[in-house]
Amino acid sequence: MTTPLLSVKGLSTAFGSATVVDRVSFDLAAGEVLGIVGESGSGKSVTALSIMRLIAHPGRISTGSVHFEGEDLLAKPESEMRKIRGARISMIFQEPMTSLNPVFTIGDQIMETLRQHQGMDRAAAKRRAVELLKLVEIPSAERRVDEYPHQLSGGMRQRVMISIALACSPKLLIADEPTTALDVTIQAQILDLLRGLQKELGMAVILITHDLGVVAEFVQRVIVMYAGRVAETGPVGGLFRTPQHPYAEGLLKSVPQLDHVVDRLPAIEGTIPSPHDFPPGCRFHPRCSYAKAPCAAIVPKLIELMPEHRAACIRHTGYEDRQ
Amino acid sequence: MLRYLVYRLLSAIPVLVVVSLVTFLIIFLVPGDPASEIAGPGASGDEIRRIREGLGLDRPFLEQMIAYYTRLAHGDLGQSILLNRGVAEAMVERAPVTLSLTAAGLFMAIFVGMTLGVAAAVRQNTVVDQTAMTIALLGLSVPDFWLGLVMIYLFAVSLGWLPTGGFVPIDQSFTGWLRSMAMPALALGLTQTGLIARITRATMLEVLRQDYVRTARAKGMPEWVVVGKHALTNTLIPVVTVIGLIVGILLGGSLVIEQVFSLPGVGRLIIGAILRRDFPVIQGGLLLTASIFVMVNICVDIAYAYLDPRVRYD
């Protein structure tokens, strides 16, 4: 087996005493598209920011390792990490309205990355910035390049963010809820754009979302996160057809189906616990309809139930901790 | 941008009209007869009449007003009663002192204040932050005249490092000017330094939490670019507004500081004029100060538009 592009092992990130991401592990092959899904507060974004080492104080990565192209990112000095951010790993965020600096032109903000990482002069960077704006299908790019973020719509701004992220042809793009803040029609456009660019450029993508529809269309493999832990992971087809973790099952049931008429959409009862009082054992057990006594005592491990398809639920082992 | 500039310049006109009108009316606010009030007790009838005629107070109100605005239009601020010379002339002669003092105080407030504020925000909740904020609080709490007196005692009287007062023009001797301005500028600017430090810190902390700062970091920008370019430019916008207001406070504060350090500035001229009811000088001082304040705030608005494209394009 070849070395994966990105290998995350036992990654934990804590804010004070609250472990927001708890021993998350996954691999990502070059050019692969991985979806991370879960409710708000499940630790998806913190996982992404941990990979980028952009966790703000007082948060910190407590254990684990992140290897990117064979290099240990967590062991790198900050100056080395800076050369990776925006160049080999890029990130786009949920809020296009506030993610661009209001006082600089979009051209300036694209050129900044190019000049920082590729040492381009102003003229070359400007030409490349216009090319990048065309790449993300912004009309009249030559004019737009000198405009300020407030002159652009939300969808346009997200396109600009994507162009910044792609400026240095990264190997990995982390898209943290890139369409959540946008109108539905714009969502589809941005997603189409991302999908097209991924195919064209062949980069790996981690798509973080709570929208299962988005996942089904775009990704090859899914990680379902709950309360900071991986609940289930598998190929998108298998996981959607036969979810093995009660939480994944609940999530999928709560998606409206076109071919079924239901009075009420089923919802998962209760809410995600706060990181300060995660329940013991399986963190999902208070909301789980399959929960039995051992669920509150045993922290379930990920069990391979089908090829490449793992779930962290002891229901599959007869409620016994067999590992 | 040009439209904005023209608009800002035009909007200064009504302000200046009101200021000049208030200035003109000041003399009528004096209870009783202004001429005898100016002449003081024990003045002869002749003397009072001479003053009244000199100020044109014997003529009808409207005629006085027309004459006043005609003079202003020609840049003539009238004649001082006691100095026996033109008000404009006296002002121009003393303006360098007050402008030096205000500019030095402002420079210190901006430079030191922003440095402290940025350092405190970037190193929030550390010794740096606490030290900077202690200095800022001290600056805000210590009265400027008291600080001036203490400094005179310490650096001029006891140590003899600096002169106790007096002014050396900058074109005569730069070091002499610097020595004569060091303590007055510090005394004048310290309060505003504290103010700017605190506003800068608060704004910077807010800005550092913004999404676009995270974006800059995610782009792999070095920390000095993140703070010095992305965060600082956005921090400047509210700080610049405050700087405009501070100029007004500094101009007022220079009145006191000029007294403490015996600096022959406009402030002392005005105080002398108030004590001796030299109305033309009071009026001239008022007009000058107000005009400077209006001009500075126009500059601030221009700077504001320069910094914030959202203002520029509206």
XYZ file of C-alpha atoms in Angstrom, chain A:
323
model
C 0.000 0.000 0.000
C 1.309 3.429 -0.891
C 1.729 6.106 1.758
C -1.445 8.102 2.129
C -1.384 11.828 1.372
C -2.678 12.600 4.810
C -2.607 10.316 7.797
C -4.263 11.402 11.024
C -3.690 9.139 14.005
C -5.251 9.442 17.439
C -5.686 13.186 17.112
C -7.125 14.860 20.219
C -7.702 18.559 20.667
C -8.716 20.034 23.981
C -10.006 23.401 25.081
C -9.090 23.488 28.742
C -10.555 20.346 30.270
C -12.950 19.746 27.390
C -11.683 17.293 24.786
C -13.466 18.520 21.691
C -11.772 16.101 19.338
C -11.060 12.695 20.835
C -8.592 10.295 19.216
C -9.673 10.800 15.630
C -7.855 8.717 13.036
C -8.202 8.547 9.285
C -6.165 8.320 6.111
C -6.656 10.183 2.890
C -5.201 9.121 -0.452
C -4.001 11.619 -3.022
C -6.912 12.892 -5.090
C -9.490 11.325 -2.783
C -12.598 13.183 -1.651
C -13.516 12.586 1.960
C -16.615 13.893 3.683
C -16.768 14.604 7.395
C -20.335 14.897 8.616
C -21.962 15.517 11.942
C -24.080 18.023 13.819
C -22.772 21.388 14.952
C -20.414 20.800 17.844
C -19.347 17.337 16.731
C -15.735 18.451 16.296
C -15.580 18.531 12.489
C -14.196 22.051 12.190
C -11.799 21.624 15.098
C -10.437 18.487 13.410
C -9.796 20.507 10.244
C -8.227 23.411 12.104
C -6.061 20.945 14.041
C -4.685 19.533 10.789
C -3.834 23.110 9.728
C -2.515 23.812 13.236
C -4.747 26.860 13.417
C -6.330 26.081 16.773
C -6.617 29.357 18.652
C -5.691 29.765 22.290
C -6.765 28.235 24.728
C -7.294 25.206 22.509
C -4.412 22.835 21.911
C -3.658 19.545 20.275
C -3.068 17.167 23.180
C -2.188 13.860 21.507
C -1.876 12.194 18.155
C -0.050 12.750 14.935
C -0.777 14.276 11.548
C 1.396 13.148 8.675
C 1.159 14.941 5.357
C 3.147 13.524 2.435
C 5.123 11.620 5.010
C 6.008 14.682 7.097
C 4.883 15.025 10.690
C 2.978 18.325 10.749
C 2.666 18.451 14.526
C 6.445 18.278 14.942
C 7.140 21.121 12.529
C 8.181 24.546 13.735
C 5.642 27.290 13.020
C 7.787 28.760 10.233
C 7.754 25.432 8.361
C 4.021 25.057 8.936
C 3.458 28.466 7.349
C 5.050 27.242 4.139
C 2.520 24.412 4.008
C -0.575 26.478 4.786
C -2.045 28.046 1.695
C 0.499 26.299 -0.514
C 0.210 22.530 -0.039
C -2.859 22.460 2.190
C -5.497 25.143 1.697
C -8.696 25.811 3.507
C -11.952 27.560 2.735
C -14.461 28.540 5.359
C -18.142 28.671 6.065
C -18.602 32.441 6.074
C -17.643 34.005 2.754
C -19.108 37.313 3.932
C -16.530 37.746 6.682
C -13.649 35.570 5.535
C -12.200 38.188 3.196
C -10.515 41.279 4.561
C -12.854 44.240 3.838
C -10.103 46.819 3.383
C -8.070 45.127 0.642
C -9.036 44.365 -2.947
C -9.718 40.757 -3.777
C -6.813 40.885 -6.216
C -4.502 41.950 -3.423
C -5.712 39.072 -1.263
C -5.112 36.519 -4.010
C -1.740 38.014 -4.962
C -0.602 37.976 -1.352
C -0.654 34.166 -1.292
C 1.143 33.917 -4.633
C 3.830 36.343 -3.602
C 4.286 34.713 -0.218
C 4.618 31.145 -1.448
C 5.838 31.455 -5.009
C 7.831 34.675 -4.793
C 6.043 36.170 -7.793
C 6.483 39.850 -8.605
C 3.415 42.088 -8.583
C 2.767 41.942 -12.318
C 3.010 38.156 -12.554
C 0.891 37.708 -9.442
C -1.755 40.042 -10.839
C -1.906 38.113 -14.119
C -2.207 34.856 -12.204
C -4.904 36.354 -9.958
C -7.007 37.186 -13.019
C -6.473 33.638 -14.320
C -7.560 32.227 -10.982
C -10.695 34.376 -10.942
C -11.498 33.022 -14.409
C -10.837 29.502 -13.142
C -13.521 29.923 -10.483
C -15.823 31.342 -13.167
C -16.034 34.926 -12.023
C -17.300 37.065 -14.890
C -15.237 40.076 -16.024
C -12.297 38.959 -13.911
C -10.062 41.788 -15.180
C -12.384 44.319 -13.576
C -13.331 42.278 -10.505
C -9.721 41.825 -9.494
C -9.570 45.453 -8.371
C -12.838 45.355 -6.453
C -13.349 45.118 -2.724
C -15.182 42.254 -1.009
C -18.215 44.422 -0.194
C -18.829 44.880 -3.915
C -19.314 41.124 -4.368
C -22.204 38.799 -3.485
C -21.786 35.927 -1.028
C -21.444 33.349 -3.790
C -18.851 35.481 -5.572
C -16.892 35.919 -2.379
C -16.844 32.167 -1.825
C -15.514 31.804 -5.382
C -12.785 34.289 -4.486
C -11.980 32.262 -1.352
C -11.721 29.137 -3.529
C -9.423 30.950 -5.947
C -7.168 31.971 -3.041
C -7.143 28.390 -1.790
C -6.245 27.037 -5.227
C -3.664 29.736 -5.985
C -0.667 27.555 -5.228
C -2.166 24.269 -6.530
C -2.467 22.547 -3.144
C -2.440 18.798 -2.773
C -5.221 19.010 -0.224
C -8.171 21.372 0.043
C -10.121 21.453 3.279
C -13.564 22.929 2.709
C -15.259 23.691 6.020
C -18.986 23.965 5.315
C -18.331 25.908 2.115
C -21.978 26.175 1.123
C -23.794 26.424 4.447
C -24.076 30.215 4.465
C -25.243 30.462 0.856
C -28.614 30.372 -0.910
C -29.659 26.953 -2.180
C -29.136 27.802 -5.868
C -25.726 29.294 -5.118
C -24.882 26.230 -3.001
C -25.339 23.995 -6.008
C -23.173 26.256 -8.167
C -20.338 26.361 -5.645
C -20.510 22.611 -5.171
C -20.457 22.023 -8.924
C -17.474 24.336 -9.179
C -15.628 22.504 -6.404
C -16.398 19.132 -7.945
C -15.235 20.286 -11.361
C -12.048 21.790 -10.004
C -11.293 18.686 -7.954
C -11.536 16.524 -11.091
C -9.555 19.010 -13.157
C -6.761 19.574 -10.664
C -6.771 16.143 -9.048
C -6.321 17.423 -5.529
C -7.614 15.640 -2.455
C -10.555 17.292 -0.722
C -11.873 17.065 2.807
C -15.422 18.325 2.699
C -16.868 19.181 6.074
C -20.606 19.517 6.139
C -23.764 18.648 7.974
C -25.599 18.281 4.695
C -25.793 14.608 3.727
C -27.098 15.528 0.289
C -23.861 17.393 -0.400
C -21.877 14.366 0.752
C -23.770 11.880 -1.420
C -23.078 13.892 -4.550
C -19.459 14.674 -4.080
C -17.444 12.405 -1.811
C -16.082 8.873 -2.069
C -15.700 8.136 1.607
C -17.476 9.455 4.694
C -16.564 9.945 8.305
C -19.497 10.473 10.641
C -18.449 12.328 13.770
C -20.346 12.596 16.998
C -19.260 14.526 20.092
C -15.636 14.659 19.008
C -15.300 10.980 18.059
C -15.552 9.056 14.846
C -18.839 7.156 15.018
C -18.661 5.490 11.649
C -16.556 5.559 8.540
C -16.944 3.880 5.180
C -17.434 4.223 1.458
C -20.274 6.608 0.756
C -22.492 4.026 -0.984
C -22.191 1.377 1.700
C -22.571 3.783 4.578
C -25.659 5.360 3.073
C -27.266 1.996 2.264
C -26.431 0.201 5.471
C -25.430 2.571 8.251
C -24.043 0.608 11.193
C -23.906 3.232 13.936
C -27.249 4.287 15.413
C -26.243 7.928 15.028
C -25.470 7.555 11.320
C -28.712 5.668 10.942
C -30.593 8.482 12.662
C -28.922 11.118 10.512
C -29.834 9.305 7.325
C -33.413 8.765 8.433
C -33.813 12.468 9.063
C -33.060 13.313 5.418
C -36.268 13.828 3.421
C -36.745 11.231 0.666
C -38.416 12.087 -2.607
C -39.958 8.643 -3.048
C -41.506 8.359 0.431
C -44.322 10.416 1.803
C -44.020 10.942 5.541
C -46.073 13.104 7.904
C -43.120 13.916 10.073
C -39.447 13.530 9.424
C -37.877 11.301 12.037
C -35.414 13.237 14.183
C -32.774 12.103 16.634
C -34.144 12.883 20.073
C -32.177 15.189 22.332
C -29.220 17.380 21.543
C -25.483 16.940 21.247
C -23.909 17.244 24.715
C -21.564 20.102 25.539
C -17.854 19.190 25.518
C -17.761 19.953 29.246
C -20.141 17.127 30.115
C -19.763 14.411 27.571
C -21.409 11.251 28.953
C -19.146 8.327 29.909
C -18.877 5.283 27.697
C -20.370 5.743 24.279
C -21.101 9.452 24.004
C -24.219 8.781 21.974
C -25.854 6.352 24.420
C -28.244 8.845 26.119
C -29.881 9.494 22.731
C -29.624 5.956 21.392
C -32.631 3.671 21.046
C -30.392 0.584 21.100
C -28.556 1.617 24.269
C -28.080 -1.002 26.993
C -26.229 -0.902 30.301
C -22.679 -1.547 28.928
C -22.992 1.461 26.597
C -22.538 3.806 29.541
C -19.404 2.001 30.681
C -17.467 0.980 27.580
C -15.920 3.384 25.107
C -16.650 1.571 21.830
C -13.816 1.044 19.404
C -14.169 1.223 15.651
C -14.944 -2.286 14.396
C -14.572 -3.275 10.788
C -17.971 -4.700 9.846
C -17.583 -4.654 6.090
C -14.537 -3.941 3.923
C -13.368 -0.401 4.707
C -16.580 0.176 6.651
C -16.165 0.626 10.415
C -18.531 1.683 13.165
C -17.958 2.393 16.846
C -20.928 0.548 18.331
C -20.796 -2.423 20.681
C -24.239 -3.523 19.560
C -22.391 -5.397 16.793
C -20.374 -7.386 19.307
C -23.343 -8.385 21.422
C -22.737 -5.510 23.840
C -19.424 -6.950 24.858
C -16.071 -5.327 24.751
C -14.248 -7.912 22.694
C -11.184 -5.958 21.731
